[in-house]
Short mmCIF file of C-alpha atoms in Angstrom, two decimals:
data_model
loop_
_atom_site.label_atom_id
_atom_site.label_comp_id
_atom_site.label_asym_id
_atom_site.label_seq_id
_atom_site.Cartn_x
_atom_site.Cartn_y
_atom_site.Cartn_z
CA MET Y 270 -3.65 -6.01 18.98
CA LYS Y 271 -7.15 -4.83 18.22
CA SER Y 272 -8.08 -4.24 14.61
CA LYS Y 273 -8.66 -0.52 15.27
CA LYS Y 274 -4.90 -0.08 15.66
CA ILE Y 275 -4.33 -0.59 11.94
CA PRO Y 276 -6.04 2.72 11.06
CA ASP Y 277 -3.99 4.32 13.86
CA LEU Y 278 -0.82 3.00 12.21
CA ILE Y 279 -1.93 4.32 8.83
CA SER Y 280 -2.68 7.82 10.15
CA GLY Y 281 0.65 7.81 11.96
CA LEU Y 282 2.53 7.02 8.76
CA VAL Y 283 0.77 9.80 6.87
CA CYS Y 284 1.40 12.29 9.69
CA ALA Y 285 5.07 11.32 9.78
CA ALA Y 286 5.40 11.96 6.06
CA LEU Y 287 3.67 15.32 6.34
CA CYS Y 288 5.97 16.38 9.16
CA THR Y 289 9.03 15.80 6.96
CA GLY Y 290 7.77 18.03 4.19
CA GLY Y 291 5.35 20.41 5.88
CA SER Y 292 2.69 20.07 3.19
CA ILE Y 293 1.29 17.82 0.52
CA HIS Y 294 2.53 18.98 -2.88
CA ALA Y 295 -0.34 17.43 -4.84
CA ILE Y 296 -3.25 15.04 -4.40
CA GLU Y 297 -4.79 12.97 -7.18
CA LEU Y 298 -8.14 11.28 -6.55
CA ARG Y 299 -9.22 8.36 -8.73
CA GLY Y 300 -12.19 6.05 -8.43
CA LEU Y 301 -13.80 2.93 -9.85
CA VAL Y 302 -17.40 1.73 -9.58
CA ASP Y 303 -18.34 -1.78 -10.74
CA LEU Y 304 -22.08 -2.48 -11.06
CA ARG Y 305 -22.89 -6.09 -11.80
CA ILE Y 306 -25.72 -8.35 -12.94
CA VAL Y 307 -25.27 -11.95 -11.78
CA ALA Y 308 -27.12 -15.19 -12.48
CA THR Y 309 -25.87 -18.26 -10.60
CA ASP Y 310 -26.97 -21.69 -9.39
CA ALA Y 311 -24.67 -21.64 -6.34
CA GLU Y 312 -26.64 -22.55 -3.21
CA ARG Y 313 -24.81 -20.94 -0.29
CA SER Y 314 -21.78 -18.75 -0.83
CA TRP Y 315 -18.95 -18.51 1.68
CA THR Y 316 -19.97 -14.85 2.07
CA ARG Y 317 -23.21 -16.14 3.66
CA ASP Y 318 -21.65 -18.69 6.06
CA GLY Y 319 -21.65 -21.49 3.47
CA LEU Y 320 -18.87 -23.46 1.81
CA ASP Y 321 -19.55 -22.78 -1.86
CA LYS Y 322 -16.64 -21.38 -3.85
CA THR Y 323 -18.10 -18.34 -5.59
CA ARG Y 324 -18.88 -14.93 -4.14
CA PHE Y 325 -22.57 -14.79 -5.05
CA ASP Y 326 -25.37 -17.37 -4.75
CA GLN Y 327 -29.07 -17.65 -5.59
CA SER Y 328 -30.03 -15.53 -2.55
CA SER Y 329 -27.60 -12.71 -3.30
CA GLY Y 330 -29.89 -10.87 -5.70
CA THR Y 331 -29.42 -10.07 -9.36
CA VAL Y 332 -27.98 -6.54 -9.33
CA LYS Y 333 -24.91 -6.09 -7.13
CA LEU Y 334 -22.24 -3.55 -6.31
CA GLY Y 335 -19.25 -5.63 -7.33
CA GLN Y 336 -16.62 -3.13 -6.25
CA ALA Y 337 -16.21 0.55 -5.53
CA PHE Y 338 -12.77 2.05 -4.95
CA LEU Y 339 -11.52 5.53 -4.14
CA ARG Y 340 -7.76 6.04 -4.28
CA ALA Y 341 -5.85 9.10 -3.14
CA ASP Y 342 -2.27 9.46 -4.40
CA MET Y 343 -0.22 12.16 -2.68
CA ALA Y 344 3.08 13.76 -3.64
CA LEU Y 345 4.62 14.36 -0.22
CA LEU Y 346 8.20 15.22 -1.27
CA ASP Y 347 10.07 15.11 -4.57
CA THR Y 348 10.86 11.42 -4.06
CA VAL Y 349 8.19 10.46 -1.50
CA THR Y 350 4.60 9.54 -2.37
CA GLY Y 351 1.67 8.16 -0.41
CA SER Y 352 -1.47 6.23 -1.35
CA ILE Y 353 -4.67 5.38 0.49
CA VAL Y 354 -7.28 3.09 -1.06
CA THR Y 355 -10.79 2.69 0.35
CA SER Y 356 -13.29 0.17 -0.99
CA ALA Y 357 -16.99 -0.56 -0.64
CA SER Y 358 -19.14 -3.59 -1.43
CA ASP Y 359 -22.69 -4.48 -0.47
CA ASP Y 360 -21.67 -7.85 1.01
CA ARG Y 361 -19.47 -6.20 3.64
CA GLY Y 362 -20.94 -5.58 7.06
CA GLY Y 363 -19.43 -2.12 7.43
CA LEU Y 364 -19.81 -1.38 3.70
CA VAL Y 365 -16.64 0.79 3.49
CA ASP Y 366 -13.12 -0.06 4.65
CA ILE Y 367 -9.49 0.79 3.92
CA THR Y 368 -7.70 -1.85 1.82
CA GLU Y 369 -4.28 -0.21 1.39
CA ALA Y 370 -2.38 2.71 2.90
CA TRP Y 371 1.32 3.17 2.31
CA ILE Y 372 4.17 5.61 1.80
CA GLY Y 373 6.76 5.04 -0.92
CA TRP Y 374 10.27 6.40 -1.36
CA ASN Y 375 11.78 6.37 -4.86
CA PRO Y 376 15.26 7.90 -4.62
CA VAL Y 377 16.88 9.26 -7.76
CA PRO Y 378 19.09 6.37 -8.98
CA SER Y 379 22.85 6.90 -9.05
CA SER Y 380 23.48 3.52 -10.71
CA PRO Y 381 21.69 1.18 -13.15
CA TRP Y 382 19.73 -0.14 -10.17
CA LYS Y 383 16.46 1.56 -9.20
CA THR Y 384 15.44 1.37 -5.53
CA ARG Y 385 11.94 1.53 -4.07
CA VAL Y 386 10.90 1.42 -0.42
CA LYS Y 387 7.28 1.00 0.72
CA VAL Y 388 6.02 1.27 4.31
CA GLY Y 389 2.45 0.69 5.45
CA SER Y 390 -0.26 -1.77 4.43
CA PHE Y 391 -0.24 -3.01 0.85
CA PHE Y 392 -0.46 -6.12 -1.34
CA PRO Y 393 2.73 -8.00 -2.19
CA ALA Y 394 3.29 -7.62 -5.95
CA THR Y 395 2.68 -11.24 -6.90
CA SER Y 396 -0.48 -11.23 -9.02
CA LEU Y 397 -0.35 -11.23 -12.83
CA GLU Y 398 -4.09 -10.54 -13.02
CA ILE Y 399 -3.87 -7.15 -11.31
CA ASP Y 400 -2.64 -3.80 -12.61
CA TYR Y 401 -0.83 -2.44 -9.54
CA ASP Y 402 -0.92 1.12 -10.87
CA SER Y 403 -4.69 0.98 -11.28
CA ILE Y 404 -7.30 2.25 -8.82
CA GLY Y 405 -8.00 -0.93 -6.85
CA TRP Y 406 -6.79 -4.51 -6.50
CA THR Y 407 -9.11 -5.81 -9.23
CA PRO Y 408 -8.47 -8.23 -12.13
CA VAL Y 409 -8.25 -6.44 -15.47
CA ARG Y 410 -8.99 -9.31 -17.92
CA THR Y 411 -11.83 -11.04 -16.03
CA LEU Y 412 -14.41 -10.40 -13.30
CA SER Y 413 -13.27 -13.14 -10.93
CA SER Y 414 -9.70 -13.72 -9.81
CA SER Y 415 -7.95 -17.07 -9.84
CA ALA Y 416 -7.97 -19.15 -6.64
CA ILE Y 417 -4.45 -17.94 -5.81
CA ASN Y 418 -5.22 -14.24 -6.18
CA SER Y 419 -8.65 -14.59 -4.57
CA TRP Y 420 -6.93 -15.91 -1.44
CA MET Y 421 -4.27 -13.19 -1.53
CA GLY Y 422 -6.97 -10.52 -1.76
CA GLU Y 423 -8.76 -12.03 1.23
CA GLU Y 424 -6.00 -13.10 3.64
CA LEU Y 425 -2.68 -11.48 2.68
CA ARG Y 426 -1.51 -7.93 3.24
CA THR Y 427 1.98 -6.61 3.90
CA ASN Y 428 1.76 -4.59 7.10
CA GLY Y 429 5.36 -3.49 7.30
CA ALA Y 430 8.19 -2.47 4.96
CA GLU Y 431 9.28 -3.69 1.53
CA VAL Y 432 12.50 -2.89 -0.36
CA SER Y 433 12.86 -3.64 -4.06
CA LEU Y 434 15.79 -3.27 -6.46
CA ARG Y 435 15.24 -3.33 -10.22
CA ARG Y 436 17.65 -3.09 -13.14
CA ASN Y 437 15.93 -2.14 -16.40
CA GLY Y 438 17.90 -3.80 -19.17
CA HIS Y 439 16.46 -1.63 -21.96
CA ALA Y 440 17.82 1.52 -20.32
CA GLN Y 441 21.27 -0.11 -20.24
CA GLY Y 442 21.23 -1.43 -23.79
CA SER Y 443 20.51 -4.98 -22.61
CA SER Y 444 17.66 -7.43 -23.17
CA HIS Y 445 17.74 -8.64 -19.56
CA ASP Y 446 15.77 -7.18 -16.63
CA ILE Y 447 16.65 -8.25 -13.08
CA GLY Y 448 14.98 -7.47 -9.77
CA PHE Y 449 14.95 -8.44 -6.10
CA THR Y 450 12.43 -7.82 -3.31
CA ALA Y 451 12.51 -8.32 0.46
CA ALA Y 452 9.94 -7.43 3.12
CA LEU Y 453 9.37 -7.64 6.86
CA PHE Y 454 5.80 -7.48 8.16
CA LYS Y 455 3.54 -8.07 11.15
CA ALA Y 456 -0.22 -8.44 11.72
CA ASN Y 457 -0.77 -11.33 9.30
CA ASP Y 458 -0.77 -14.08 11.92
CA PRO Y 459 -4.22 -15.62 11.15
CA THR Y 460 -3.18 -16.25 7.52
CA GLY Y 461 -4.16 -19.84 6.70
CA THR Y 462 -7.43 -19.84 8.63
CA LEU Y 463 -9.58 -19.48 5.52
CA LEU Y 464 -7.69 -22.15 3.60
CA ALA Y 465 -8.23 -24.62 6.43
CA TRP Y 466 -11.87 -24.00 7.43
CA ARG Y 467 -13.31 -22.56 4.24
CA GLY Y 468 -10.87 -23.59 1.52
CA TRP Y 469 -10.07 -21.87 -1.75
CA SER Y 470 -12.52 -19.55 -3.51
CA ILE Y 471 -12.95 -18.04 -6.98
CA SER Y 472 -13.90 -14.46 -6.30
CA ASP Y 473 -12.90 -10.80 -6.59
CA ARG Y 474 -13.80 -9.80 -3.05
CA ILE Y 475 -11.13 -7.82 -1.16
CA THR Y 476 -10.94 -7.92 2.63
CA GLY Y 477 -10.72 -4.55 4.35
CA LEU Y 478 -8.00 -3.98 6.93
CA THR Y 479 -10.45 -3.85 9.84
CA GLU Y 480 -13.10 -6.19 8.46
CA PRO Y 481 -14.02 -9.48 10.22
CA ILE Y 482 -14.65 -12.47 7.94
CA ARG Y 483 -17.39 -14.77 9.24
CA MET Y 484 -16.89 -18.50 8.66
CA ALA Y 485 -19.32 -21.39 8.31
CA ASP Y 486 -20.78 -22.88 11.50
CA LEU Y 487 -18.41 -25.85 11.74
CA PRO Y 488 -18.52 -28.02 14.90
CA VAL Y 489 -14.78 -27.78 15.62
CA TYR Y 490 -15.01 -24.18 16.87
CA GLY Y 491 -18.65 -24.32 17.97
CA PRO Y 492 -19.85 -24.84 21.58
CA GLY Y 493 -18.18 -27.95 22.96
CA GLY Y 494 -15.86 -28.23 19.94
CA ALA Y 495 -12.18 -29.06 20.22
CA LEU Y 496 -11.30 -25.45 19.30
CA GLU Y 497 -14.24 -23.57 20.79
CA ALA Y 498 -11.91 -20.75 21.85
CA GLN Y 499 -11.70 -19.77 18.17
CA ASP Y 500 -14.07 -16.97 17.21
CA ARG Y 501 -16.25 -17.59 14.16
CA SER Y 502 -15.14 -14.24 12.75
CA ILE Y 503 -11.57 -14.06 11.46
CA HIS Y 504 -9.56 -10.85 11.73
CA ALA Y 505 -7.04 -11.62 9.01
CA PHE Y 506 -4.68 -8.73 9.73
CA ARG Y 507 -4.33 -8.96 13.48
CA GLU Y 508 -1.03 -9.18 15.33
CA ILE Y 509 -1.08 -12.12 17.75
CA ASP Y 510 2.38 -13.52 18.50
CA HIS Y 511 4.60 -10.41 18.06
CA ARG Y 512 6.91 -12.24 15.66
CA PRO Y 513 7.68 -10.59 12.29
CA GLY Y 514 7.22 -12.47 9.06
CA TYR Y 515 9.08 -12.02 5.79
CA TYR Y 516 9.05 -12.66 2.08
CA VAL Y 517 11.81 -12.50 -0.50
CA GLY Y 518 11.46 -12.51 -4.27
CA ALA Y 519 13.38 -12.36 -7.53
CA HIS Y 520 12.44 -11.19 -11.03
CA TYR Y 521 13.84 -11.86 -14.49
CA GLY Y 522 12.61 -10.40 -17.77
CA TYR Y 523 13.82 -10.85 -21.31
CA ASP Y 524 13.34 -8.40 -24.18
CA GLY Y 525 9.85 -7.37 -23.09
CA TRP Y 526 8.15 -10.67 -24.01
CA LEU Y 527 9.16 -12.91 -21.07
CA SER Y 528 8.70 -12.22 -17.36
CA LEU Y 529 9.51 -14.70 -14.56
CA ASP Y 530 9.02 -14.17 -10.81
CA ALA Y 531 9.62 -16.29 -7.72
CA MET Y 532 8.78 -15.59 -4.07
CA GLN Y 533 9.14 -17.34 -0.73
CA TYR Y 534 6.70 -16.25 2.02
CA ASP Y 535 6.79 -17.12 5.72
CA ASN Y 536 4.70 -15.33 8.34
CA ARG Y 537 6.70 -17.11 11.10
CA GLY Y 538 3.52 -17.43 13.14
CA ASP Y 539 3.69 -19.19 16.52
CA PRO Y 540 0.92 -21.82 16.20
CA LEU Y 541 0.61 -22.18 19.99
CA VAL Y 542 -0.54 -18.60 20.64
CA LEU Y 543 -4.21 -17.65 21.05
CA ASN Y 544 -5.36 -14.06 21.62
CA GLN Y 545 -8.92 -12.68 21.71
CA GLY Y 546 -10.43 -15.64 19.91
CA GLN Y 547 -7.79 -15.68 17.16
CA TYR Y 548 -5.12 -18.33 16.77
CA SER Y 549 -1.75 -17.60 15.23
CA TRP Y 550 -1.03 -19.86 12.23
CA HIS Y 551 2.41 -20.67 10.85
CA THR Y 552 1.90 -20.28 7.10
CA ARG Y 553 4.62 -20.50 4.48
CA PHE Y 554 4.59 -21.03 0.74
CA ASP Y 555 6.61 -20.79 -2.47
CA HIS Y 556 5.17 -18.91 -5.45
CA LEU Y 557 6.13 -18.87 -9.14
CA SER Y 558 4.72 -16.88 -12.04
CA ALA Y 559 5.41 -16.42 -15.75
CA ARG Y 560 4.08 -14.05 -18.41
CA LEU Y 561 4.72 -14.46 -22.14
CA GLN Y 562 3.80 -12.00 -24.90
CA LEU Y 563 3.64 -13.88 -28.21
CA GLY Y 564 3.42 -12.19 -31.60
CA GLY Y 565 2.06 -8.97 -30.17
CA GLN Y 566 -1.41 -10.52 -29.78
CA TRP Y 567 -1.41 -13.53 -27.49
CA GLU Y 568 -0.60 -13.17 -23.81
CA LEU Y 569 -0.05 -16.28 -21.69
CA LEU Y 570 -0.07 -16.14 -17.88
CA PHE Y 571 0.81 -18.77 -15.28
CA GLN Y 572 0.93 -18.71 -11.49
CA GLY Y 573 1.60 -21.59 -9.14
CA LEU Y 574 1.77 -21.81 -5.36
CA ARG Y 575 2.56 -24.57 -2.85
CA GLY Y 576 2.81 -24.35 0.93
CA GLU Y 577 1.79 -25.50 4.39
CA THR Y 578 -0.08 -24.02 7.36
CA VAL Y 579 -0.09 -25.22 10.99
CA MET Y 580 -2.20 -24.20 13.98
CA GLY Y 581 -1.85 -25.49 17.56
CA PRO Y 582 0.07 -28.66 18.37
CA ASN Y 583 -0.96 -30.03 14.94
CA ALA Y 584 -4.63 -29.32 15.66
CA VAL Y 585 -4.59 -28.30 12.01
CA ARG Y 586 -1.73 -29.19 9.70
CA LEU Y 587 -2.53 -28.60 6.08
CA ARG Y 588 -0.66 -28.66 2.80
CA PHE Y 589 -2.07 -26.53 0.02
CA ASP Y 590 -1.35 -25.91 -3.65
CA ALA Y 591 -2.98 -24.16 -6.59
CA TRP Y 592 -2.16 -23.05 -10.10
CA TYR Y 593 -3.81 -21.42 -13.06
CA ALA Y 594 -3.06 -20.80 -16.73
CA MET Y 595 -4.64 -18.00 -18.74
CA ALA Y 596 -4.62 -17.16 -22.44
CA SER Y 597 -5.65 -13.67 -23.48
CA ARG Y 598 -5.76 -11.75 -26.77
CA PRO Y 599 -7.48 -8.78 -28.43
CA LEU Y 600 -10.65 -9.73 -30.28
CA GLY Y 601 -12.82 -7.20 -32.08
CA PRO Y 602 -13.20 -4.01 -30.02
CA GLY Y 603 -12.16 -5.71 -26.77
CA ASN Y 604 -10.10 -8.49 -25.17
CA LEU Y 605 -10.94 -12.17 -24.69
CA ALA Y 606 -9.48 -14.26 -21.82
CA LEU Y 607 -9.75 -17.94 -20.91
CA ARG Y 608 -8.50 -19.15 -17.50
CA PHE Y 609 -8.21 -22.66 -16.07
CA ASP Y 610 -7.71 -23.12 -12.30
CA GLN Y 611 -6.81 -26.12 -10.20
CA PHE Y 612 -6.63 -26.01 -6.38
CA ARG Y 613 -6.22 -28.45 -3.51
CA THR Y 614 -5.70 -28.74 0.26
CA ARG Y 615 -4.49 -31.94 1.95
CA GLU Y 616 -4.44 -32.78 5.64
CA HIS Y 617 -1.08 -33.93 6.92
CA GLU Y 618 -1.02 -37.39 8.49
CA SER Y 619 0.07 -35.81 11.81
CA ASP Y 620 -3.15 -33.73 12.06
CA ILE Y 621 -4.67 -34.71 15.44
CA LEU Y 622 -8.33 -33.79 14.75
CA PRO Y 623 -9.82 -36.27 12.26
CA SER Y 624 -13.29 -34.92 13.17
CA ASP Y 625 -12.26 -31.63 11.51
CA PRO Y 626 -11.78 -32.53 7.82
CA ASN Y 627 -9.99 -29.77 5.91
CA SER Y 628 -9.05 -31.47 2.64
CA GLU Y 629 -10.55 -30.43 -0.68
CA GLN Y 630 -9.87 -30.39 -4.39
CA GLY Y 631 -11.38 -28.51 -7.27
CA ARG Y 632 -11.02 -26.84 -10.63
CA ALA Y 633 -12.56 -23.88 -12.39
CA LEU Y 634 -12.93 -22.47 -15.90
CA ALA Y 635 -13.60 -18.80 -16.65
CA LEU Y 636 -14.26 -17.18 -20.03
CA ALA Y 637 -14.37 -13.37 -20.03
CA TYR Y 638 -14.60 -10.50 -22.49
CA VAL Y 639 -13.67 -6.88 -21.72
CA TRP Y 640 -14.96 -4.15 -24.04
CA PRO Y 641 -13.65 -0.60 -23.38
CA VAL Y 642 -16.59 1.48 -24.59
CA SER Y 643 -14.78 4.73 -23.74
CA PRO Y 644 -11.66 5.78 -21.82
CA SER Y 645 -13.70 5.73 -18.59
CA ILE Y 646 -16.29 2.98 -19.15
CA SER Y 647 -15.79 -0.74 -19.81
CA LEU Y 648 -18.28 -3.57 -20.20
CA VAL Y 649 -17.15 -6.94 -18.84
CA SER Y 650 -18.87 -10.30 -19.16
CA GLU Y 651 -17.84 -13.64 -17.67
CA ALA Y 652 -19.01 -17.24 -17.66
CA LEU Y 653 -17.65 -19.25 -14.73
CA VAL Y 654 -17.85 -22.94 -13.76
CA VAL Y 655 -16.36 -24.27 -10.49
CA ARG Y 656 -16.31 -27.93 -9.50
CA SER Y 657 -15.10 -28.89 -6.04
CA SER Y 658 -15.18 -31.66 -3.47
CA ARG Y 659 -14.99 -30.81 0.25
CA PRO Y 660 -16.06 -33.45 2.83
CA ALA Y 661 -16.50 -30.78 5.57
CA ARG Y 662 -19.64 -29.57 3.78
CA THR Y 663 -21.53 -32.56 5.16
CA LEU Y 664 -20.98 -31.16 8.69
CA ILE Y 665 -23.27 -28.21 7.90
CA GLY Y 666 -25.89 -30.16 5.94
CA GLU Y 667 -24.46 -29.71 2.44
CA VAL Y 668 -23.27 -32.28 -0.10
CA ALA Y 669 -19.52 -32.80 -0.41
CA ASP Y 670 -19.33 -32.51 -4.23
CA LYS Y 671 -20.65 -29.40 -5.95
CA THR Y 672 -20.67 -27.70 -9.35
CA GLU Y 673 -21.35 -23.97 -9.39
CA ARG Y 674 -22.15 -22.05 -12.58
CA SER Y 675 -22.55 -18.32 -13.03
CA LEU Y 676 -23.00 -15.71 -15.74
CA ALA Y 677 -22.13 -12.12 -14.90
CA ALA Y 678 -22.06 -8.80 -16.72
CA SER Y 679 -20.48 -5.65 -15.35
CA ILE Y 680 -20.20 -1.99 -16.20
CA ARG Y 681 -17.00 -0.44 -14.83
CA TRP Y 682 -16.76 3.31 -14.55
CA GLN Y 683 -13.41 4.92 -13.77
CA PHE Y 684 -13.04 8.56 -12.85
#
């Protein structure tokens, strides 16, 4: 499947919804523009074919367009809505791309259980750093996302259907909230490629649905390499093996101060299939998250993930894991947040290409302050330090162990 078919699918979904109702009842347009000043000592970011962990480096320039989103929410029927989100950034080749496009059905509940169905292209609701009702998939307490949510913004998208059931305990006179989610999807077969050949990142960059991601010039997929059939540009949301993937999840909440979520993800990729320079990867992982609200001031967040990805007959077989903990609280006119990340990839002993090292380990610390100057404008500042060790860097003339430091300030305008 060529990447251009994703926009065709999106337009088809919207047309189908319009045909059922004849007209759009209402359209709401919302936008966000994030202008940023960045100072960093990173040498060569992964956005410029390097293997550093942060989005910007010394050659990126000082003033950047961090993010720009335009979201259209449509009321198609009384219980049917649609959303399309486009984004722009000045480190994207095509500048503008679609990041989400979906139709949702929220039937009027006839029991304590509330049902929601989503069809299209959208993010699985796993991140605690994101406000899913906001304009774009952007962290609200910091500038950068954790390693887990950076990867999900880059390589994961649900291109299919999701069904969720939720029982709100408060509405039933109970302190307990319960929920379940299940999804079937396609077109996420290359998931795992970035973890293997680039590794984790600490970033807020979102991959567009049609956007190619260019990787570092590693020998394994270069001329004469063991995997030279692999294109250097990854199309993360391409269908390759025509096998659907799935994820299932569960939610528990208690009295508004405790929230626990678990998810199992499996793209069921056939690792022996190659199509148009893209391999299918079999990627699966387990994900846990917890949020605690303490004393009305402190908020504690935790996410952890562990999984494995395989490509070819063990040409790449990689275990990966990451976790972060964040503490956040109001301070003065704004909100202060401190996040600690730890991430790792480990080659399995059955990996048959020792000349293609994919292991790494690292940690990161972010300190951020968000000051809402007005209902539409916020000032955000962040200090970030990332330390990582990746032997594959020596293959492109870099040192294996690096420490990257950055200071960034942003003005976010919402309209």
